[in-house]
Short mmCIF file of N, CA, C and O in Angstrom, two decimals:
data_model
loop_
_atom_site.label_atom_id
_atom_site.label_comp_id
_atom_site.label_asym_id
_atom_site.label_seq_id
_atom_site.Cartn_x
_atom_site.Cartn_y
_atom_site.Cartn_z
N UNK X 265 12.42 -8.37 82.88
CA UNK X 265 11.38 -7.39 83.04
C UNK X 265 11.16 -7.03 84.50
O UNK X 265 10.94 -5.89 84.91
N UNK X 266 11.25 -8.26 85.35
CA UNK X 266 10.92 -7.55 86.80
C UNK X 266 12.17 -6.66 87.48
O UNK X 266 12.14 -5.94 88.47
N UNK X 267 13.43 -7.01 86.46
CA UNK X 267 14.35 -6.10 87.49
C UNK X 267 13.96 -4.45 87.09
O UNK X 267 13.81 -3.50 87.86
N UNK X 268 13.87 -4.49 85.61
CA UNK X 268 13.40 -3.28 85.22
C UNK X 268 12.36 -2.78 86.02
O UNK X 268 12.52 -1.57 86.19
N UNK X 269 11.32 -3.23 86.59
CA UNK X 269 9.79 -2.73 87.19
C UNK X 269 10.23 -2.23 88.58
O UNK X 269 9.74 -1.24 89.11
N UNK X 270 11.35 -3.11 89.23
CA UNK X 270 12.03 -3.01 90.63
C UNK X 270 12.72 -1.77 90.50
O UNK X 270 12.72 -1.11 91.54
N UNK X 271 13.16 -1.39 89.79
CA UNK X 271 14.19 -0.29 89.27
C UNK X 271 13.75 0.89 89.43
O UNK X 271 14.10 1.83 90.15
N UNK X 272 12.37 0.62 88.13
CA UNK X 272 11.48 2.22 88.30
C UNK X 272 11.16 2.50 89.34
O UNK X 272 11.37 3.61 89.82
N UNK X 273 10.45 1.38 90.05
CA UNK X 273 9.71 1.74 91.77
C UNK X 273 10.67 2.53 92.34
O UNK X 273 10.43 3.68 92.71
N UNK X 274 12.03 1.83 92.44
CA UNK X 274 13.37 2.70 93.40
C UNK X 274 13.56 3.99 93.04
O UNK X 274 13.64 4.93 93.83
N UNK X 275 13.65 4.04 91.75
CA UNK X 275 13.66 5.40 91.02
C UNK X 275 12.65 6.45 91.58
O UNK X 275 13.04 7.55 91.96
N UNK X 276 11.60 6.16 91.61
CA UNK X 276 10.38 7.03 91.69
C UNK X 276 10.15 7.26 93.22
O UNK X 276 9.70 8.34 93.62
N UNK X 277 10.45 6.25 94.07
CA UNK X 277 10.57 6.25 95.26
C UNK X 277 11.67 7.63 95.81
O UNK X 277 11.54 8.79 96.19
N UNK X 278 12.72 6.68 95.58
CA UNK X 278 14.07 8.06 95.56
C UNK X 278 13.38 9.57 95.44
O UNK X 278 13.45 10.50 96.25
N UNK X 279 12.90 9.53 94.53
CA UNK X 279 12.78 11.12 93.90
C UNK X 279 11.08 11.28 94.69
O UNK X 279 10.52 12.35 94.41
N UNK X 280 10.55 10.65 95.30
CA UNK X 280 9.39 10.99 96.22
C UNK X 280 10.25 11.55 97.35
O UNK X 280 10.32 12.72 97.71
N UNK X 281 10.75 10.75 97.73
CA UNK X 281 11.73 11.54 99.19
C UNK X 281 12.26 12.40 99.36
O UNK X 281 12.21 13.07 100.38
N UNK X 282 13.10 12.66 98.13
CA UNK X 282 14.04 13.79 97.61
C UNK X 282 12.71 14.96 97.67
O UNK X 282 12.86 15.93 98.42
N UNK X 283 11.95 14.88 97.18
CA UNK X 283 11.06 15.96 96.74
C UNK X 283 10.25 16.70 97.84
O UNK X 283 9.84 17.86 97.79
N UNK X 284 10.06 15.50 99.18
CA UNK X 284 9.58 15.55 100.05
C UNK X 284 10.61 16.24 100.94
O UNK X 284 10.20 17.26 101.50
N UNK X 285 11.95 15.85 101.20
CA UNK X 285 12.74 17.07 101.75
C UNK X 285 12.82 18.65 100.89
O UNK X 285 13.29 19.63 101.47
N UNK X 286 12.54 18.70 100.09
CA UNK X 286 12.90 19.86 99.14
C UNK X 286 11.46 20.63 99.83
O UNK X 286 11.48 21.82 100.12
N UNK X 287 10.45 19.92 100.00
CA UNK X 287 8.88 20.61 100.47
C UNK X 287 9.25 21.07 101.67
O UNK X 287 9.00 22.26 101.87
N UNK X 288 9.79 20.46 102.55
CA UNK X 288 10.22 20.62 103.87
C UNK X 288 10.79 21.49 104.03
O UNK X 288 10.43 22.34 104.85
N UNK X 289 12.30 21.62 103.04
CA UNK X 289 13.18 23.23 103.08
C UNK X 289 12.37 23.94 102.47
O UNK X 289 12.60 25.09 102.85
N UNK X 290 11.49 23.94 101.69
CA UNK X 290 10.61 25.46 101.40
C UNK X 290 9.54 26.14 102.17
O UNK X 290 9.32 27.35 102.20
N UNK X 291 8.69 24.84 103.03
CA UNK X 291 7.97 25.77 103.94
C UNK X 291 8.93 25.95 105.41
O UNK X 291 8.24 26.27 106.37
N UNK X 292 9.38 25.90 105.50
CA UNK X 292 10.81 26.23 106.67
C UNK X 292 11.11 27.63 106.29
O UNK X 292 11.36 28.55 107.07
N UNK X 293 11.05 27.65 105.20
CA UNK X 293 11.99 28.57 104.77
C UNK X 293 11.31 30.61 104.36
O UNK X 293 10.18 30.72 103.88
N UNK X 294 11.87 31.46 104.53
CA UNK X 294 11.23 32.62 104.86
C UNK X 294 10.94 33.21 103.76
O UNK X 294 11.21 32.49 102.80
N UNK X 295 10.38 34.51 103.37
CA UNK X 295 9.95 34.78 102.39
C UNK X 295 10.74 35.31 101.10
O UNK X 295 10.39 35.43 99.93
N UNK X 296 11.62 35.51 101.58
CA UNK X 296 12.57 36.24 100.14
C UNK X 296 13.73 34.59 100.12
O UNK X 296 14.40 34.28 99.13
N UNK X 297 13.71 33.99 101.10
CA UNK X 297 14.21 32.51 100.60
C UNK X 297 13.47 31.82 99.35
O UNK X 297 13.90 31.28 98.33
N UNK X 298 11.85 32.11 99.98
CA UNK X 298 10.91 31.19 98.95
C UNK X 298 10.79 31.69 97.57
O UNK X 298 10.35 31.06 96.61
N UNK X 299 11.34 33.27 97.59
CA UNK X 299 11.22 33.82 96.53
C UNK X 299 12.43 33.45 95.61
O UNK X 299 12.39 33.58 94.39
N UNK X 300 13.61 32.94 96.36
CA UNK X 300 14.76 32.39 95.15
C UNK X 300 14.73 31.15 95.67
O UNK X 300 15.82 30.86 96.18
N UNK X 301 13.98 30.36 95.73
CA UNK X 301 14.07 28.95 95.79
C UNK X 301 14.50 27.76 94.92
O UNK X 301 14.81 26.58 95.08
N UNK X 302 14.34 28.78 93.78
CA UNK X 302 14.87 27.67 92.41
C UNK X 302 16.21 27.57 92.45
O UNK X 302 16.75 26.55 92.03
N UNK X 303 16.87 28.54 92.94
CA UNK X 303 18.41 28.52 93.20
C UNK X 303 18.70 27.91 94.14
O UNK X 303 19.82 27.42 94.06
N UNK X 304 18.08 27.68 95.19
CA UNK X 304 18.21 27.05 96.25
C UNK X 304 18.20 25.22 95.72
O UNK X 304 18.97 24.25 95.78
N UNK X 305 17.44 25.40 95.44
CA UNK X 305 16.80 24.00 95.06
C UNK X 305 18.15 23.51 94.36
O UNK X 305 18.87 22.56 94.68
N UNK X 306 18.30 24.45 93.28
CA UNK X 306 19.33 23.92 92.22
C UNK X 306 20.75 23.36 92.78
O UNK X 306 21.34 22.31 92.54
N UNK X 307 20.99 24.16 93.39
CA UNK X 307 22.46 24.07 94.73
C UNK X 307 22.35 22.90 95.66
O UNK X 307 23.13 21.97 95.44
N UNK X 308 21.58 22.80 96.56
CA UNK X 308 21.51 21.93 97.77
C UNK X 308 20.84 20.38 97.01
O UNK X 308 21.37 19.35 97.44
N UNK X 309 19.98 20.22 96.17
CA UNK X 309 19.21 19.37 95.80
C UNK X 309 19.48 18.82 94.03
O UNK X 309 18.84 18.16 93.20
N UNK X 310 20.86 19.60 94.08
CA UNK X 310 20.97 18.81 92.54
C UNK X 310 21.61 17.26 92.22
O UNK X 310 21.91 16.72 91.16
N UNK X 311 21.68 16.78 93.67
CA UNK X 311 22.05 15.67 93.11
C UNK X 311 20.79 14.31 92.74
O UNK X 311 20.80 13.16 92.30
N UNK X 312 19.70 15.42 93.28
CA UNK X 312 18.36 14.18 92.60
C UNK X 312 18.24 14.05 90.90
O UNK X 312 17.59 13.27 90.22
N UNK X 313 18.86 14.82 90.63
CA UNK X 313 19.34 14.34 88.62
C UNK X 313 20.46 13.16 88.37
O UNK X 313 20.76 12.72 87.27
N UNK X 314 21.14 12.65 89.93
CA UNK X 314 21.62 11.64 89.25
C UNK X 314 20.78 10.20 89.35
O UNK X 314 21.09 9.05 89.04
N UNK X 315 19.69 10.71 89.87
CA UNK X 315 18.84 9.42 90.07
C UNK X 315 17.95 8.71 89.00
O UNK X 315 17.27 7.69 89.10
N UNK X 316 18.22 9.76 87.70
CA UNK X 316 17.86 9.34 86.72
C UNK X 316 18.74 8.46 85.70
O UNK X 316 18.50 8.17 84.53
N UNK X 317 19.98 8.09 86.61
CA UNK X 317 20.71 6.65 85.76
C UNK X 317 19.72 6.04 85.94
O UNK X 317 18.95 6.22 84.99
N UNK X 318 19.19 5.18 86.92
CA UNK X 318 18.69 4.36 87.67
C UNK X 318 16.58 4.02 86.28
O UNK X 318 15.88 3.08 85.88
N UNK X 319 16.63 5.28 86.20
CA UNK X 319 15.62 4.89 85.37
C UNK X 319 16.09 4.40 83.97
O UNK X 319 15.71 3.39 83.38
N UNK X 320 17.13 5.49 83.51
CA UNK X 320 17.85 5.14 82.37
C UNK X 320 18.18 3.30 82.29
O UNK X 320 18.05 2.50 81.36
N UNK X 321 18.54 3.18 83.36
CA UNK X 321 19.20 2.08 83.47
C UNK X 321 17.94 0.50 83.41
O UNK X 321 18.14 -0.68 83.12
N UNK X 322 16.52 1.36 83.89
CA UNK X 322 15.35 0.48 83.86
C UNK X 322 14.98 0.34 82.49
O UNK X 322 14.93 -0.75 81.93
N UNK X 323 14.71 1.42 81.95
CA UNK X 323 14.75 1.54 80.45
C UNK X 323 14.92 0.62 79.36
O UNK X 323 14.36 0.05 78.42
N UNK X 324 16.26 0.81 80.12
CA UNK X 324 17.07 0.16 78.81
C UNK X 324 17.20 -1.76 78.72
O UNK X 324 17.32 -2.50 77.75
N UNK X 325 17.12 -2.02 79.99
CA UNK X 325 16.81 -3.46 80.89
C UNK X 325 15.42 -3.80 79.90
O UNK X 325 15.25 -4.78 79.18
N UNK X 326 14.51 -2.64 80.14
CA UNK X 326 13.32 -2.99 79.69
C UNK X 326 13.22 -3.37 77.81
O UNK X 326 12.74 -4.36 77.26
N UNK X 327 13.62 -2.61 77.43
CA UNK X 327 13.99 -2.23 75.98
C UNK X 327 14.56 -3.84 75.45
O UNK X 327 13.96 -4.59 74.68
N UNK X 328 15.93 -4.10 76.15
CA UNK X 328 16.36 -5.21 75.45
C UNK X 328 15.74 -6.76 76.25
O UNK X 328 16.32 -7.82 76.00
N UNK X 329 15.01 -6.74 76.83
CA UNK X 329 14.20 -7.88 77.63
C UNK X 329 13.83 -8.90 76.81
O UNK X 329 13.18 -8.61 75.80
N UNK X 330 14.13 -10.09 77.04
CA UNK X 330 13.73 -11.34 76.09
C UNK X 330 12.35 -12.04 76.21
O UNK X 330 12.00 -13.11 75.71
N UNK X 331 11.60 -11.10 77.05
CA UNK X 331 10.48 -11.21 76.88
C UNK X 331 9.60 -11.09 75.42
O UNK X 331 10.11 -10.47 74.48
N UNK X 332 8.94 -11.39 75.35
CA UNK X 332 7.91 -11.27 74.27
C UNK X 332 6.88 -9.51 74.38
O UNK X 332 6.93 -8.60 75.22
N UNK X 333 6.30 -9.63 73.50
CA UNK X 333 5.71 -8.16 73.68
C UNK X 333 4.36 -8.21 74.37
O UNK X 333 3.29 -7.87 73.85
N UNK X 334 4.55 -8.71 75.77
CA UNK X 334 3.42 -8.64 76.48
C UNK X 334 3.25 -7.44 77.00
O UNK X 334 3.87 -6.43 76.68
N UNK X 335 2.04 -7.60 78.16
CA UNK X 335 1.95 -6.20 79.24
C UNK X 335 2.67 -6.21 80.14
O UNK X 335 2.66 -5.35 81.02
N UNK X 336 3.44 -7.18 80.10
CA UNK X 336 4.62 -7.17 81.54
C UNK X 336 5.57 -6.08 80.71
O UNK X 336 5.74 -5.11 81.45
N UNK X 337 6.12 -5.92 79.67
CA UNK X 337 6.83 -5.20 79.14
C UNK X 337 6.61 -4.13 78.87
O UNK X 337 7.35 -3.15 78.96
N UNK X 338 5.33 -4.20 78.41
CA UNK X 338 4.73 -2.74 78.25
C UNK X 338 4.79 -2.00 79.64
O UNK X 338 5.44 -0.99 79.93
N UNK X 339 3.94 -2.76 80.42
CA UNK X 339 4.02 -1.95 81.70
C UNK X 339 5.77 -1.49 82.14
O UNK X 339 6.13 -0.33 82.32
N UNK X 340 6.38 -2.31 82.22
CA UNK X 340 8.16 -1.83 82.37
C UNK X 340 8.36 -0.44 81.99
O UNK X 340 8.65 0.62 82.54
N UNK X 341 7.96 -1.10 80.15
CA UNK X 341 8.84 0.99 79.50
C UNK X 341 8.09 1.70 79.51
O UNK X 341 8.31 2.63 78.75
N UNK X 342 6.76 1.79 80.33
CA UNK X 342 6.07 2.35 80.58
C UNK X 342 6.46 3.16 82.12
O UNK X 342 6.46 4.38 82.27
N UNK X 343 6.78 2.16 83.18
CA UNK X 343 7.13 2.55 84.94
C UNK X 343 8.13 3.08 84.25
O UNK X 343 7.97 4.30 84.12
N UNK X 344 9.41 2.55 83.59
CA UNK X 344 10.64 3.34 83.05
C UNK X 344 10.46 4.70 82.59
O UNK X 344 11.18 5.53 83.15
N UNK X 345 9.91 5.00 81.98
CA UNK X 345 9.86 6.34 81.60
C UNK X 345 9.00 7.27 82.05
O UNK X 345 8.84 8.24 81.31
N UNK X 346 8.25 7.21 83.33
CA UNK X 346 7.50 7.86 84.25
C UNK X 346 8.70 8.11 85.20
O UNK X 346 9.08 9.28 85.32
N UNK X 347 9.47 6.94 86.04
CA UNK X 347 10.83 7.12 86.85
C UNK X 347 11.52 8.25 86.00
O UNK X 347 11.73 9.28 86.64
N UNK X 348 11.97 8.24 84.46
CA UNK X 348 12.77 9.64 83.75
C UNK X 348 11.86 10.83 83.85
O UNK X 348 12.39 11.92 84.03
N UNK X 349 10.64 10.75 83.76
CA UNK X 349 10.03 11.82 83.84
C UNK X 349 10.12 12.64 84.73
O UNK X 349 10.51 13.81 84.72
N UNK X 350 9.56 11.68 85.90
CA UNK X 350 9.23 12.16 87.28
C UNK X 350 10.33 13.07 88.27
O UNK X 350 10.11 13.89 89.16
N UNK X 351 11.47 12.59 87.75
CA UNK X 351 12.67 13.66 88.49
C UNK X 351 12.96 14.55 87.88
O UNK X 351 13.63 15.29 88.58
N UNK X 352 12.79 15.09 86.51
CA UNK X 352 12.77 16.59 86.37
C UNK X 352 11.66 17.49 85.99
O UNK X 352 11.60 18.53 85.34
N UNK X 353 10.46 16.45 86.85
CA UNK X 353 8.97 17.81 87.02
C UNK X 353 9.15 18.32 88.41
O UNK X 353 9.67 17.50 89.16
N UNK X 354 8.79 19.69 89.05
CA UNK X 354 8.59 19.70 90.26
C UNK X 354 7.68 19.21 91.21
O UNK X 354 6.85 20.00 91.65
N UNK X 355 7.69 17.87 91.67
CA UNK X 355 6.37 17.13 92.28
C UNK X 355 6.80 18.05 93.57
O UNK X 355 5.73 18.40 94.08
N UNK X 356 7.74 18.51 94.22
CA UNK X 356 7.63 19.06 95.46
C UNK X 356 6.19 19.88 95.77
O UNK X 356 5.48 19.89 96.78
N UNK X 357 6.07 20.46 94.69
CA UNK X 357 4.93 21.64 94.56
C UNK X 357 3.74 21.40 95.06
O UNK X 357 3.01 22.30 95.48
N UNK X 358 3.34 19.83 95.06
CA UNK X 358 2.23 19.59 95.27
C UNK X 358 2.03 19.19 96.56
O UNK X 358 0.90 19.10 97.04
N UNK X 359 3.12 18.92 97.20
CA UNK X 359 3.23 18.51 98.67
C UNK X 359 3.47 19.36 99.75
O UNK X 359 3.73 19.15 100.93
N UNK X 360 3.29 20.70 98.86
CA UNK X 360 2.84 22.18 99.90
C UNK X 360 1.79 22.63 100.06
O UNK X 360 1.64 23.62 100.78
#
């Protein structure tokens, strides 16, 4: 269970940073840039979708854990699937 919990943190971490450069290239960036930014984004910044092995990978750690059905577990596939979430919402948005 704790590698799983270690996992999500990295996960979610990753994709804070990632998101935080992506904020950075958009207010940098000029007005008919900001206006196709999703393309932008999609091109330069698509490799923050592979950072969702890493949750996948917490997940699933969490899922088959020989733990018992405590809150240590709960909490796991719980951080686990906030880490899958969290990289394909736009959190950049909020850090403009």
């Amino acid at each position: 269970m704790g590698l799983s919990i270690v996992l999500s943190v990295i996960t979610i971490a990753i994709t804070a940073i990632i998101n935080l450069r992506i904020a950075e290239v958009y207010l940098k960036a000029s007005g008919k840039t900001q206006a196709l930014f999703s393309m932008i984004e999609g091109l330069r910044f698509s490799y923050q979708y592979y950072v969702v092995g890493i949750g996948i990978l917490a997940f699933i750690m969490a899922v088959i854990g020989k733990s018992e059905k405590t809150y240590k577990k709960y909490f796991a596939l719980f951080a686990s699937l906030v880490a899958i979430t969290i990289v394909f919402l736009r959190v950049w948005r909020i850090f403009i």
